[in-house]
Coordinates of C-alpha atoms in Angstrom, one line a residue:
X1 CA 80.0 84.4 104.7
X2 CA 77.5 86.9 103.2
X3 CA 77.3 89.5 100.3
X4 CA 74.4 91.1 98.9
X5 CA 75.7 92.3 96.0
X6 CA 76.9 96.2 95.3
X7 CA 76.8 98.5 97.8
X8 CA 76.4 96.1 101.1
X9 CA 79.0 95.1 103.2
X10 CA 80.6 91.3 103.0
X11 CA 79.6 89.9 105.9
X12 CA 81.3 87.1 108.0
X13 CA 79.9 85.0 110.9
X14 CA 81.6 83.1 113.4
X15 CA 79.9 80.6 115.6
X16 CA 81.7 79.3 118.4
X17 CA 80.4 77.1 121.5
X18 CA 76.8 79.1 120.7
X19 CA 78.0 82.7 120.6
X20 CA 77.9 84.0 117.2
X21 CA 80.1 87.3 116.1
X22 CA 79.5 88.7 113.0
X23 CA 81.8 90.8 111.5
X24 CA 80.9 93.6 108.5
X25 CA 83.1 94.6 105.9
X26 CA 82.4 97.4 104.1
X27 CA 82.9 96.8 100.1
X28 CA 84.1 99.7 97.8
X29 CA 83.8 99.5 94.3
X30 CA 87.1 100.6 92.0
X31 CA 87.5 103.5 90.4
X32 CA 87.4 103.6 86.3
X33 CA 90.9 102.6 85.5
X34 CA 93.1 105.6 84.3
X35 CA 94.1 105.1 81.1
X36 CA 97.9 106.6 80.5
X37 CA 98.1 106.0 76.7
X38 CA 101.3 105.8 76.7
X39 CA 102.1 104.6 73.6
X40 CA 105.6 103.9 72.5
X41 CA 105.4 105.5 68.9
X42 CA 105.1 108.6 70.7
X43 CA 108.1 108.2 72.8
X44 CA 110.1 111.2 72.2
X45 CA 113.1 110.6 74.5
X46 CA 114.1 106.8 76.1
X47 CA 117.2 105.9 78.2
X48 CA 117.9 102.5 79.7
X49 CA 119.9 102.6 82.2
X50 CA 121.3 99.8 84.9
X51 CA 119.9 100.2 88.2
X52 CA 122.6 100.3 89.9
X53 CA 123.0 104.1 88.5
X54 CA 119.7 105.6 89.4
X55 CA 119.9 103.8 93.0
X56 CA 123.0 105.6 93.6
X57 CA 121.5 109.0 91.8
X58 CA 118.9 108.6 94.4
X59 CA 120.7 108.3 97.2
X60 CA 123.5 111.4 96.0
X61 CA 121.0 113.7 95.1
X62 CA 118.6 116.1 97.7
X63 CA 115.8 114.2 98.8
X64 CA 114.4 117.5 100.5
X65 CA 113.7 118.7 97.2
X66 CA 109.9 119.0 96.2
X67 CA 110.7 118.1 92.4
X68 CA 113.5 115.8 90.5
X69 CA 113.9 117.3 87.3
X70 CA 114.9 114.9 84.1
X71 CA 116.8 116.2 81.1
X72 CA 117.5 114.1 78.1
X73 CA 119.5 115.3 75.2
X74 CA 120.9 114.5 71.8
X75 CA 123.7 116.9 73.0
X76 CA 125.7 117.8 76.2
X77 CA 124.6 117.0 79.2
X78 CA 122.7 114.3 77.4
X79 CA 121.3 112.7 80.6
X80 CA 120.4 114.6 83.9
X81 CA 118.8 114.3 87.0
X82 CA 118.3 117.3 89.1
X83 CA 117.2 117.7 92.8
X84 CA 116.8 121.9 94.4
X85 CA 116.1 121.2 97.7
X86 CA 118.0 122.7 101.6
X87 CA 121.6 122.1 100.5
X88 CA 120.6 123.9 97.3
X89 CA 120.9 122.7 93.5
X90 CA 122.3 119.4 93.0
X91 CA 123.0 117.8 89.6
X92 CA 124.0 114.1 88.1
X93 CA 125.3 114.3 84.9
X94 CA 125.7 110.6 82.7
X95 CA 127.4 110.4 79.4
X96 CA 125.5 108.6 77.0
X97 CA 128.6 106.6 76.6
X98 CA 128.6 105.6 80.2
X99 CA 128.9 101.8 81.4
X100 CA 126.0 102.3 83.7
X101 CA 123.7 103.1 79.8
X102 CA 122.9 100.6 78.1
X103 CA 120.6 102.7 75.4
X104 CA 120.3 106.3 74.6
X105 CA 117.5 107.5 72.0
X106 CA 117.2 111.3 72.3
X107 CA 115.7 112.7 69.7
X108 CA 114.9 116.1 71.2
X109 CA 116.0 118.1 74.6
X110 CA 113.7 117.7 77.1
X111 CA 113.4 118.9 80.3
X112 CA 110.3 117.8 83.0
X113 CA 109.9 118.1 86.8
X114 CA 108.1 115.2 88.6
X115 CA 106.9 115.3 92.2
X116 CA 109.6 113.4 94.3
X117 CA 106.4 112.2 96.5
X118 CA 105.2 110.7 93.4
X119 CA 108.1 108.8 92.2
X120 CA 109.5 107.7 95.8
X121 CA 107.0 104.7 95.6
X122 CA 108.6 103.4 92.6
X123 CA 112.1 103.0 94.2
X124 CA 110.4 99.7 95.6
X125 CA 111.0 98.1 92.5
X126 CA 114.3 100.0 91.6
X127 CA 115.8 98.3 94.6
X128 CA 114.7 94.8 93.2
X129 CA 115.5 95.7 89.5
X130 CA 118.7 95.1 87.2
X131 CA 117.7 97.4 84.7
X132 CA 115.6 100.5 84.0
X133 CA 113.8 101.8 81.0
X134 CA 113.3 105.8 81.1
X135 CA 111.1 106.8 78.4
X136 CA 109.1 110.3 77.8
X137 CA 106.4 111.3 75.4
X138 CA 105.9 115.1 73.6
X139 CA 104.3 116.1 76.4
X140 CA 106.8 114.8 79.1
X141 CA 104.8 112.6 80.7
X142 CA 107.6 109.8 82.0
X143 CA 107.5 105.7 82.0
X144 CA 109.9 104.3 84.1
X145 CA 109.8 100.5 83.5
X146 CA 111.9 98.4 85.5
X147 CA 113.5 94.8 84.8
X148 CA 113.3 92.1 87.6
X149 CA 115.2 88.9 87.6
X150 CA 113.1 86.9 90.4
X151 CA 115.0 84.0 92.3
X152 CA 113.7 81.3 89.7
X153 CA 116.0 83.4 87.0
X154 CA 112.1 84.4 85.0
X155 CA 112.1 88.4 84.1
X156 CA 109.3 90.3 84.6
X157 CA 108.7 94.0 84.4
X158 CA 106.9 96.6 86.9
X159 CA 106.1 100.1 84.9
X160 CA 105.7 103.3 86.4
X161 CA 103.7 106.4 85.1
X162 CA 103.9 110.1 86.2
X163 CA 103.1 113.1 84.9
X164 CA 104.9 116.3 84.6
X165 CA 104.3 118.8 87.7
X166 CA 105.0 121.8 86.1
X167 CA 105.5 123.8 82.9
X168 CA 109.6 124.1 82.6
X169 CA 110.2 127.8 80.5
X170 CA 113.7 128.6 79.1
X171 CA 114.2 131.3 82.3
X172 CA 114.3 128.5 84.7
X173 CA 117.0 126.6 82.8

């Protein structure tokens, strides 16, 4: 095995009865890190919800939609999850004295579109969680954090960023 250092490839060779196959690897180096800065004194809005809710959510609402939209309340509907896709608008509407919530801090209404291409990744770990944390700064951008109880009973927690896709005005409400 062979590496130059940055920029070359990591080279392997294999030797076998004489006949020697090398094989190159090209190396890439990472991209800066992006930092979120998500910080949790400028949460604005955070729900924690059991998973069990937003699986079902996900598999009720319109998966042909290009956006979910998120609202969170200190009023009526308090917590929903939109979807405007073929079979038109679709809505899920949860009390924020509903078994499935566990917490409910709304401290303003706010209502974001994310990119359903963007958050389907993260229903990986919502299939493997017991509980999820849904938290959004002042400028919407969402934190999903998920709780997962592995088979050795330790917890550990996967987090999820995405930013808003679009500009919400009152109109489109």
């Amino acid at each position: 095995m062979c590496y130059r250092g940055y920029s070359y490839p990591l080279m392997l060779f294999l030797e076998e009865g004489g006949v020697v196959t090398v094989c190159k690897i090209n190396t890439q180096e990472p991209d800066e890190l992006l930092d979120f800065d998500f910080c949790s004194t400028n949460v604005v809005n955070k729900v924690i919800l059991q998973s069990e809710g937003l699986r079902e959510a996900f598999a009720e609402l319109d998966m042909t939609s290009e956006v979910l939209q998120i609202t969170m309340s200190p009023d009526k509907p308090y917590f929903r999850l939109s979807t405007f896709g073929n079979a038109g608008s679709a809505h899920l509407d949860y009390p924020r004295d509903s078994d499935l919530m566990e917490a409910f801090h709304c401290n303003q209404t706010q209502t974001n579109r994310y990119k359903i291409s963007l958050l389907k990744p993260s229903t990986k770990a919502l299939a493997l969680s017991c509980k999820v944390s849904i938290r959004t700064d002042a400028q919407g951008f969402l934190s999903l954090q998920y709780m997962i109880r592995n088979e050795d009973g330790q917890i550990c927690f996967v987090e999820y960023y995405c930013c808003p896709d679009e500009d919400i005005t009152e109109a489109e409400l």
